[in-house]
PDB file of C-alpha atoms in Angstrom:
ATOM      1  CA  ASN A  12       0.000   0.000   0.000  1.00 63.00           C
ATOM      2  CA  ALA A  13       1.686   3.186  -1.182  1.00 75.00           C
ATOM      3  CA  GLY A  14      -0.859   5.567   0.413  1.00 94.00           C
ATOM      4  CA  VAL A  15      -0.628   9.109  -1.012  1.00 97.00           C
ATOM      5  CA  THR A  16       2.246   9.687  -3.428  1.00 97.00           C
ATOM      6  CA  GLN A  17       3.367  13.190  -4.342  1.00 98.00           C
ATOM      7  CA  THR A  18       5.847  14.095  -7.052  1.00 97.00           C
ATOM      8  CA  PRO A  19       8.202  15.827  -7.288  1.00 97.00           C
ATOM      9  CA  LYS A  20       9.595  16.172  -3.760  1.00 97.00           C
ATOM     10  CA  PHE A  21      11.489  19.364  -4.593  1.00 97.00           C
ATOM     11  CA  GLN A  22      11.105  21.905  -7.391  1.00 97.00           C
ATOM     12  CA  VAL A  23      12.592  25.278  -8.257  1.00 97.00           C
ATOM     13  CA  LEU A  24      10.665  27.420 -10.738  1.00 97.00           C
ATOM     14  CA  LYS A  25      11.288  30.776 -12.297  1.00 97.00           C
ATOM     15  CA  THR A  26       8.624  33.441 -11.986  1.00 98.00           C
ATOM     16  CA  GLY A  27       6.041  33.005 -14.732  1.00 97.00           C
ATOM     17  CA  GLN A  28       6.707  29.320 -15.358  1.00 97.00           C
ATOM     18  CA  SER A  29       3.922  26.781 -15.039  1.00 96.00           C
ATOM     19  CA  MET A  30       4.052  23.291 -13.598  1.00 96.00           C
ATOM     20  CA  THR A  31       1.902  20.461 -12.298  1.00 98.00           C
ATOM     21  CA  LEU A  32       2.278  18.862  -8.889  1.00 98.00           C
ATOM     22  CA  GLN A  33       1.190  15.251  -9.036  1.00 98.00           C
ATOM     23  CA  CYS A  34      -0.822  13.424  -6.378  1.00 98.00           C
ATOM     24  CA  ALA A  35      -1.973   9.824  -6.513  1.00 98.00           C
ATOM     25  CA  GLN A  36      -3.636   7.599  -3.918  1.00 97.00           C
ATOM     26  CA  ASP A  37      -4.309   3.886  -4.007  1.00 95.00           C
ATOM     27  CA  MET A  38      -6.795   3.613  -1.136  1.00 93.00           C
ATOM     28  CA  ASN A  39      -9.971   4.247  -3.180  1.00 92.00           C
ATOM     29  CA  HIS A  40     -10.588   7.448  -1.218  1.00 93.00           C
ATOM     30  CA  GLU A  41     -13.348   9.717  -2.494  1.00 92.00           C
ATOM     31  CA  TYR A  42     -12.094  12.921  -0.902  1.00 93.00           C
ATOM     32  CA  MET A  43      -8.844  14.564  -1.968  1.00 95.00           C
ATOM     33  CA  SER A  44      -7.410  17.947  -1.037  1.00 96.00           C
ATOM     34  CA  TRP A  45      -4.423  20.187  -1.651  1.00 98.00           C
ATOM     35  CA  TYR A  46      -2.894  22.287   1.121  1.00 97.00           C
ATOM     36  CA  ARG A  47      -0.002  24.679   1.330  1.00 97.00           C
ATOM     37  CA  GLN A  48       1.989  25.122   4.513  1.00 97.00           C
ATOM     38  CA  ASP A  49       3.890  28.297   5.268  1.00 94.00           C
ATOM     39  CA  PRO A  50       5.778  29.190   8.463  1.00 85.00           C
ATOM     40  CA  GLY A  51       3.405  30.715  11.013  1.00 76.00           C
ATOM     41  CA  MET A  52       0.368  30.198   8.758  1.00 78.00           C
ATOM     42  CA  GLY A  53      -0.400  26.551   9.293  1.00 85.00           C
ATOM     43  CA  LEU A  54      -1.995  24.430   6.588  1.00 94.00           C
ATOM     44  CA  ARG A  55      -4.297  26.289   4.226  1.00 95.00           C
ATOM     45  CA  LEU A  56      -6.716  24.570   1.868  1.00 95.00           C
ATOM     46  CA  ILE A  57      -6.227  25.359  -1.822  1.00 96.00           C
ATOM     47  CA  HIS A  58      -8.711  23.086  -3.631  1.00 96.00           C
ATOM     48  CA  TYR A  59     -10.565  19.927  -2.785  1.00 94.00           C
ATOM     49  CA  SER A  60     -12.566  17.211  -4.507  1.00 94.00           C
ATOM     50  CA  VAL A  61     -15.367  14.983  -3.234  1.00 91.00           C
ATOM     51  CA  GLY A  62     -15.129  12.550  -6.137  1.00 92.00           C
ATOM     52  CA  ALA A  63     -14.103  12.123  -9.743  1.00 93.00           C
ATOM     53  CA  GLY A  64     -15.295  15.057 -11.844  1.00 94.00           C
ATOM     54  CA  ILE A  65     -16.125  17.259  -8.813  1.00 93.00           C
ATOM     55  CA  THR A  66     -13.788  19.952  -7.490  1.00 95.00           C
ATOM     56  CA  ASP A  67     -14.218  23.097  -5.430  1.00 93.00           C
ATOM     57  CA  GLN A  68     -12.165  25.982  -4.101  1.00 93.00           C
ATOM     58  CA  GLY A  69     -10.721  26.212  -0.637  1.00 92.00           C
ATOM     59  CA  GLU A  70      -9.342  29.162   1.273  1.00 91.00           C
ATOM     60  CA  VAL A  71      -6.502  30.166  -1.093  1.00 95.00           C
ATOM     61  CA  PRO A  72      -7.334  29.015  -4.655  1.00 96.00           C
ATOM     62  CA  ASN A  73      -5.971  31.937  -6.687  1.00 96.00           C
ATOM     63  CA  GLY A  74      -3.178  30.971  -9.069  1.00 96.00           C
ATOM     64  CA  TYR A  75      -3.965  27.256  -8.910  1.00 97.00           C
ATOM     65  CA  ASN A  76      -6.100  24.877 -10.979  1.00 97.00           C
ATOM     66  CA  VAL A  77      -7.157  21.305 -10.286  1.00 97.00           C
ATOM     67  CA  SER A  78      -8.994  18.520 -12.052  1.00 96.00           C
ATOM     68  CA  ARG A  79     -10.141  15.068 -10.957  1.00 97.00           C
ATOM     69  CA  SER A  80     -10.625  12.776 -13.930  1.00 96.00           C
ATOM     70  CA  THR A  81     -10.065   9.579 -11.910  1.00 96.00           C
ATOM     71  CA  THR A  82     -10.563   8.567  -8.276  1.00 96.00           C
ATOM     72  CA  GLU A  83      -6.829   8.006  -7.888  1.00 97.00           C
ATOM     73  CA  ASP A  84      -5.304  11.224  -9.249  1.00 97.00           C
ATOM     74  CA  PHE A  85      -5.648  14.866  -8.235  1.00 98.00           C
ATOM     75  CA  PRO A  86      -3.015  17.075  -9.912  1.00 98.00           C
ATOM     76  CA  LEU A  87      -2.452  20.698  -8.892  1.00 98.00           C
ATOM     77  CA  ARG A  88      -1.450  23.141 -11.638  1.00 98.00           C
ATOM     78  CA  LEU A  89       0.385  26.384 -11.063  1.00 96.00           C
ATOM     79  CA  LEU A  90      -0.561  28.587 -13.986  1.00 92.00           C
ATOM     80  CA  SER A  91       2.113  31.286 -13.756  1.00 96.00           C
ATOM     81  CA  ALA A  92       4.377  30.834 -10.753  1.00 97.00           C
ATOM     82  CA  ALA A  93       4.956  33.762  -8.409  1.00 97.00           C
ATOM     83  CA  PRO A  94       7.407  34.071  -5.471  1.00 97.00           C
ATOM     84  CA  SER A  95       4.359  34.153  -3.134  1.00 96.00           C
ATOM     85  CA  GLN A  96       3.717  30.543  -4.133  1.00 97.00           C
ATOM     86  CA  THR A  97       6.967  29.421  -2.531  1.00 97.00           C
ATOM     87  CA  SER A  98       5.715  26.906   0.025  1.00 97.00           C
ATOM     88  CA  VAL A  99       5.414  23.252   0.964  1.00 97.00           C
ATOM     89  CA  TYR A 100       2.440  21.612  -0.721  1.00 98.00           C
ATOM     90  CA  PHE A 101       0.603  18.627   0.719  1.00 98.00           C
ATOM     91  CA  CYS A 102      -1.958  16.401  -0.894  1.00 98.00           C
ATOM     92  CA  ALA A 103      -4.362  14.479   1.352  1.00 97.00           C
ATOM     93  CA  SER A 104      -7.154  11.964   0.884  1.00 96.00           C
ATOM     94  CA  SER A 105      -9.863  10.274   2.933  1.00 92.00           C
ATOM     95  CA  PHE A 106     -12.987   8.190   2.782  1.00 89.00           C
ATOM     96  CA  ALA A 107     -16.334   9.950   2.945  1.00 81.00           C
ATOM     97  CA  PRO A 108     -17.707  10.354   6.476  1.00 74.00           C
ATOM     98  CA  GLY A 109     -19.393   7.181   7.600  1.00 70.00           C
ATOM     99  CA  GLN A 110     -17.210   4.974   5.418  1.00 65.00           C
ATOM    100  CA  GLY A 111     -14.343   3.433   7.290  1.00 64.00           C
ATOM    101  CA  ASN A 112     -11.650   5.467   8.974  1.00 67.00           C
ATOM    102  CA  TYR A 113     -12.166   8.974   7.630  1.00 78.00           C
ATOM    103  CA  GLY A 114      -9.138  10.690   8.998  1.00 90.00           C
ATOM    104  CA  TYR A 115      -7.032  12.147   6.205  1.00 94.00           C
ATOM    105  CA  THR A 116      -3.888  10.485   4.852  1.00 96.00           C
ATOM    106  CA  PHE A 117      -1.259  13.000   3.780  1.00 97.00           C
ATOM    107  CA  GLY A 118       1.519  12.709   1.247  1.00 97.00           C
ATOM    108  CA  SER A 119       5.103  13.578   2.112  1.00 96.00           C
ATOM    109  CA  GLY A 120       4.907  16.983   0.446  1.00 97.00           C
ATOM    110  CA  THR A 121       6.444  18.953  -2.414  1.00 97.00           C
ATOM    111  CA  ARG A 122       8.800  21.759  -1.462  1.00 97.00           C
ATOM    112  CA  LEU A 123       8.452  24.470  -4.123  1.00 97.00           C
ATOM    113  CA  THR A 124      10.669  27.516  -4.498  1.00 97.00           C
ATOM    114  CA  VAL A 125       9.821  30.246  -7.008  1.00 97.00           C
ATOM    115  CA  VAL A 126      12.704  32.578  -7.842  1.00 97.00           C
TER     116      VAL A 126
ATOM    117  CA  SER B  19     -14.438  36.145  11.945  1.00 71.00           C
ATOM    118  CA  GLN B  20     -13.651  32.453  11.980  1.00 75.00           C
ATOM    119  CA  LYS B  21     -10.644  31.399  13.977  1.00 85.00           C
ATOM    120  CA  ILE B  22      -8.908  28.269  15.285  1.00 90.00           C
ATOM    121  CA  GLU B  23      -6.402  28.823  18.092  1.00 91.00           C
ATOM    122  CA  GLN B  24      -4.038  26.324  19.608  1.00 91.00           C
ATOM    123  CA  ASN B  25      -2.404  27.107  22.917  1.00 80.00           C
ATOM    124  CA  SER B  26       1.092  28.538  22.849  1.00 70.00           C
ATOM    125  CA  GLU B  27       3.370  27.846  19.969  1.00 74.00           C
ATOM    126  CA  ALA B  28       5.620  25.633  22.090  1.00 90.00           C
ATOM    127  CA  LEU B  29       5.094  23.414  25.113  1.00 93.00           C
ATOM    128  CA  ASN B  30       7.893  21.737  27.073  1.00 95.00           C
ATOM    129  CA  ILE B  31       7.151  18.985  29.569  1.00 95.00           C
ATOM    130  CA  GLN B  32       9.119  16.403  31.526  1.00 97.00           C
ATOM    131  CA  GLU B  33       9.122  12.763  30.456  1.00 97.00           C
ATOM    132  CA  GLY B  34       6.420  10.756  32.213  1.00 97.00           C
ATOM    133  CA  LYS B  35       4.096  13.732  32.721  1.00 97.00           C
ATOM    134  CA  THR B  36       0.813  14.326  30.929  1.00 97.00           C
ATOM    135  CA  ALA B  37       0.863  16.828  28.091  1.00 96.00           C
ATOM    136  CA  THR B  38      -2.349  18.792  27.553  1.00 96.00           C
ATOM    137  CA  LEU B  39      -2.851  20.723  24.325  1.00 97.00           C
ATOM    138  CA  THR B  40      -5.777  23.062  23.712  1.00 96.00           C
ATOM    139  CA  CYS B  41      -7.725  23.877  20.577  1.00 96.00           C
ATOM    140  CA  ASN B  42     -10.292  26.689  20.662  1.00 95.00           C
ATOM    141  CA  TYR B  43     -12.433  27.807  17.762  1.00 94.00           C
ATOM    142  CA  THR B  44     -14.914  30.575  17.001  1.00 89.00           C
ATOM    143  CA  ASN B  45     -17.703  30.910  14.446  1.00 86.00           C
ATOM    144  CA  TYR B  46     -17.420  27.329  13.210  1.00 86.00           C
ATOM    145  CA  SER B  47     -19.799  24.403  13.615  1.00 85.00           C
ATOM    146  CA  PRO B  48     -17.639  21.356  12.950  1.00 86.00           C
ATOM    147  CA  ALA B  49     -19.163  17.942  12.454  1.00 84.00           C
ATOM    148  CA  TYR B  50     -15.924  16.362  13.656  1.00 89.00           C
ATOM    149  CA  LEU B  51     -12.663  17.487  15.156  1.00 92.00           C
ATOM    150  CA  GLN B  52      -9.399  15.777  14.307  1.00 94.00           C
ATOM    151  CA  TRP B  53      -5.900  15.768  15.736  1.00 97.00           C
ATOM    152  CA  TYR B  54      -2.738  15.194  13.728  1.00 97.00           C
ATOM    153  CA  ARG B  55       0.946  14.840  14.490  1.00 98.00           C
ATOM    154  CA  GLN B  56       3.567  16.395  12.233  1.00 97.00           C
ATOM    155  CA  ASP B  57       7.297  15.757  12.392  1.00 96.00           C
ATOM    156  CA  PRO B  58       9.807  18.112  10.712  1.00 93.00           C
ATOM    157  CA  GLY B  59       9.933  17.642   6.945  1.00 92.00           C
ATOM    158  CA  ARG B  60       6.999  15.242   6.897  1.00 95.00           C
ATOM    159  CA  GLY B  61       3.294  15.336   6.223  1.00 96.00           C
ATOM    160  CA  PRO B  62       0.751  15.323   9.061  1.00 97.00           C
ATOM    161  CA  VAL B  63      -0.269  11.931  10.433  1.00 97.00           C
ATOM    162  CA  PHE B  64      -3.844  11.337  11.582  1.00 96.00           C
ATOM    163  CA  LEU B  65      -4.201  10.469  15.285  1.00 97.00           C
ATOM    164  CA  LEU B  66      -7.812  10.745  16.435  1.00 94.00           C
ATOM    165  CA  LEU B  67     -11.221  11.943  15.285  1.00 93.00           C
ATOM    166  CA  ILE B  68     -14.076  12.881  17.613  1.00 92.00           C
ATOM    167  CA  ARG B  69     -17.652  13.579  16.579  1.00 89.00           C
ATOM    168  CA  GLU B  70     -19.698  16.566  17.700  1.00 87.00           C
ATOM    169  CA  ASN B  71     -21.933  14.308  19.820  1.00 88.00           C
ATOM    170  CA  GLU B  72     -19.001  12.594  21.570  1.00 90.00           C
ATOM    171  CA  LYS B  73     -17.467  13.990  24.744  1.00 89.00           C
ATOM    172  CA  GLU B  74     -14.299  11.917  24.882  1.00 95.00           C
ATOM    173  CA  LYS B  75     -12.240   9.520  22.770  1.00 94.00           C
ATOM    174  CA  ARG B  76      -9.216   7.440  23.757  1.00 95.00           C
ATOM    175  CA  LYS B  77      -6.510   5.596  21.871  1.00 94.00           C
ATOM    176  CA  GLU B  78      -3.689   4.047  23.867  1.00 95.00           C
ATOM    177  CA  ARG B  79      -1.952   6.971  25.668  1.00 97.00           C
ATOM    178  CA  LEU B  80      -3.990   9.593  23.824  1.00 97.00           C
ATOM    179  CA  LYS B  81      -7.250  11.165  24.970  1.00 97.00           C
ATOM    180  CA  VAL B  82      -9.319  13.820  23.225  1.00 97.00           C
ATOM    181  CA  THR B  83     -12.262  15.745  24.638  1.00 96.00           C
ATOM    182  CA  PHE B  84     -14.676  17.874  22.661  1.00 94.00           C
ATOM    183  CA  ASP B  85     -16.951  20.524  24.191  1.00 92.00           C
ATOM    184  CA  THR B  86     -19.152  22.121  21.516  1.00 90.00           C
ATOM    185  CA  THR B  87     -20.598  24.570  24.056  1.00 91.00           C
ATOM    186  CA  LEU B  88     -17.169  25.922  24.996  1.00 92.00           C
ATOM    187  CA  LYS B  89     -15.994  25.392  21.388  1.00 93.00           C
ATOM    188  CA  GLN B  90     -12.911  23.674  22.702  1.00 94.00           C
ATOM    189  CA  SER B  91     -11.021  20.410  22.367  1.00 95.00           C
ATOM    190  CA  LEU B  92      -8.328  19.155  24.729  1.00 97.00           C
ATOM    191  CA  PHE B  93      -5.698  16.650  23.600  1.00 97.00           C
ATOM    192  CA  HIS B  94      -3.867  14.687  26.289  1.00 98.00           C
ATOM    193  CA  ILE B  95      -0.785  12.491  26.010  1.00 98.00           C
ATOM    194  CA  THR B  96      -0.262  10.503  29.208  1.00 97.00           C
ATOM    195  CA  ALA B  97       3.079   9.073  30.318  1.00 97.00           C
ATOM    196  CA  SER B  98       4.791  11.237  27.712  1.00 97.00           C
ATOM    197  CA  GLN B  99       8.027  10.110  26.067  1.00 97.00           C
ATOM    198  CA  PRO B 100      10.726  11.993  24.153  1.00 97.00           C
ATOM    199  CA  ALA B 101       9.449  10.211  21.013  1.00 97.00           C
ATOM    200  CA  ASP B 102       6.189  12.163  21.442  1.00 98.00           C
ATOM    201  CA  SER B 103       8.040  15.381  20.618  1.00 98.00           C
ATOM    202  CA  ALA B 104       6.425  16.828  17.469  1.00 97.00           C
ATOM    203  CA  THR B 105       3.979  19.483  16.328  1.00 95.00           C
ATOM    204  CA  TYR B 106       0.344  18.632  17.006  1.00 97.00           C
ATOM    205  CA  LEU B 107      -2.357  20.045  14.780  1.00 96.00           C
ATOM    206  CA  CYS B 108      -6.023  20.461  15.530  1.00 96.00           C
ATOM    207  CA  ALA B 109      -8.380  20.406  12.527  1.00 95.00           C
ATOM    208  CA  LEU B 110     -12.079  21.147  12.173  1.00 93.00           C
ATOM    209  CA  ASP B 111     -13.985  18.879   9.813  1.00 88.00           C
ATOM    210  CA  LEU B 112     -16.631  21.074   8.193  1.00 85.00           C
ATOM    211  CA  LEU B 113     -19.419  19.363   6.267  1.00 80.00           C
ATOM    212  CA  SER B 114     -21.939  21.074   4.018  1.00 77.00           C
ATOM    213  CA  GLY B 115     -23.940  18.706   1.868  1.00 75.00           C
ATOM    214  CA  SER B 116     -21.361  16.612   0.039  1.00 73.00           C
ATOM    215  CA  ALA B 117     -18.660  19.232   0.529  1.00 77.00           C
ATOM    216  CA  ARG B 118     -16.076  18.587   3.178  1.00 81.00           C
ATOM    217  CA  GLN B 119     -13.310  20.976   4.234  1.00 85.00           C
ATOM    218  CA  LEU B 120     -10.664  20.241   6.841  1.00 88.00           C
ATOM    219  CA  THR B 121      -9.470  23.501   8.406  1.00 91.00           C
ATOM    220  CA  PHE B 122      -6.321  23.479  10.546  1.00 93.00           C
ATOM    221  CA  GLY B 123      -4.999  25.413  13.480  1.00 93.00           C
ATOM    222  CA  SER B 124      -1.374  26.518  13.344  1.00 91.00           C
ATOM    223  CA  GLY B 125      -0.234  23.787  15.725  1.00 93.00           C
ATOM    224  CA  THR B 126       1.507  23.393  19.065  1.00 95.00           C
ATOM    225  CA  GLN B 127       5.128  22.246  19.134  1.00 95.00           C
ATOM    226  CA  LEU B 128       5.569  19.763  21.974  1.00 96.00           C
ATOM    227  CA  THR B 129       8.975  18.875  23.387  1.00 97.00           C
ATOM    228  CA  VAL B 130       9.211  16.076  25.945  1.00 97.00           C
ATOM    229  CA  LEU B 131      12.415  16.424  27.952  1.00 96.00           C
ATOM    230  CA  PRO B 132      14.189  13.272  29.166  1.00 93.00           C
TER     231      PRO B 132
END
């Protein structure tokens, strides 16, 4: 069981470049989310999905896009990277409430630096 | 405004004592409240979930209480060990229809001294 797999682990981007952070889970979880973690700010929700084909915005969605074409994958796209997007990004997944253990499983994170 | 506050950024306790961490929230109505542990350079790890209609939940040396009137959760680690040193995150599980958002506090860094 791999759990939640995030790639890449580290990335340096130049301002204005675009990239996709990959997230895959093999636990058949319906719910998937993307968070960013900055010093002193805690984890902030970017986008989330309650199932394939359904996504919604979280607290800080600007500058990011997501899609959910399969249950397993939930990629996060940075459209035009800005230094303010320098952060550690975490993907997380869980069952729906009432179905099994519905605590969230987190990936190991992607550390992104925008220069 | 909506807020989640966890007590003091850092908490130091002696090995063997009970650590008590606090999570207070305002202007939220969570269906569940969760606690996570995060070690440096790693993702959060789920520890416990408590429902709004539950007062207390236990798992081994961990105990969580949830008071929806006070809008507060307490997280206890009994017989603490140096290996318990980590940052502990409180998270509110907010449900609205099929939507589900997990909103985190900024965490409390716990150090257990040998």
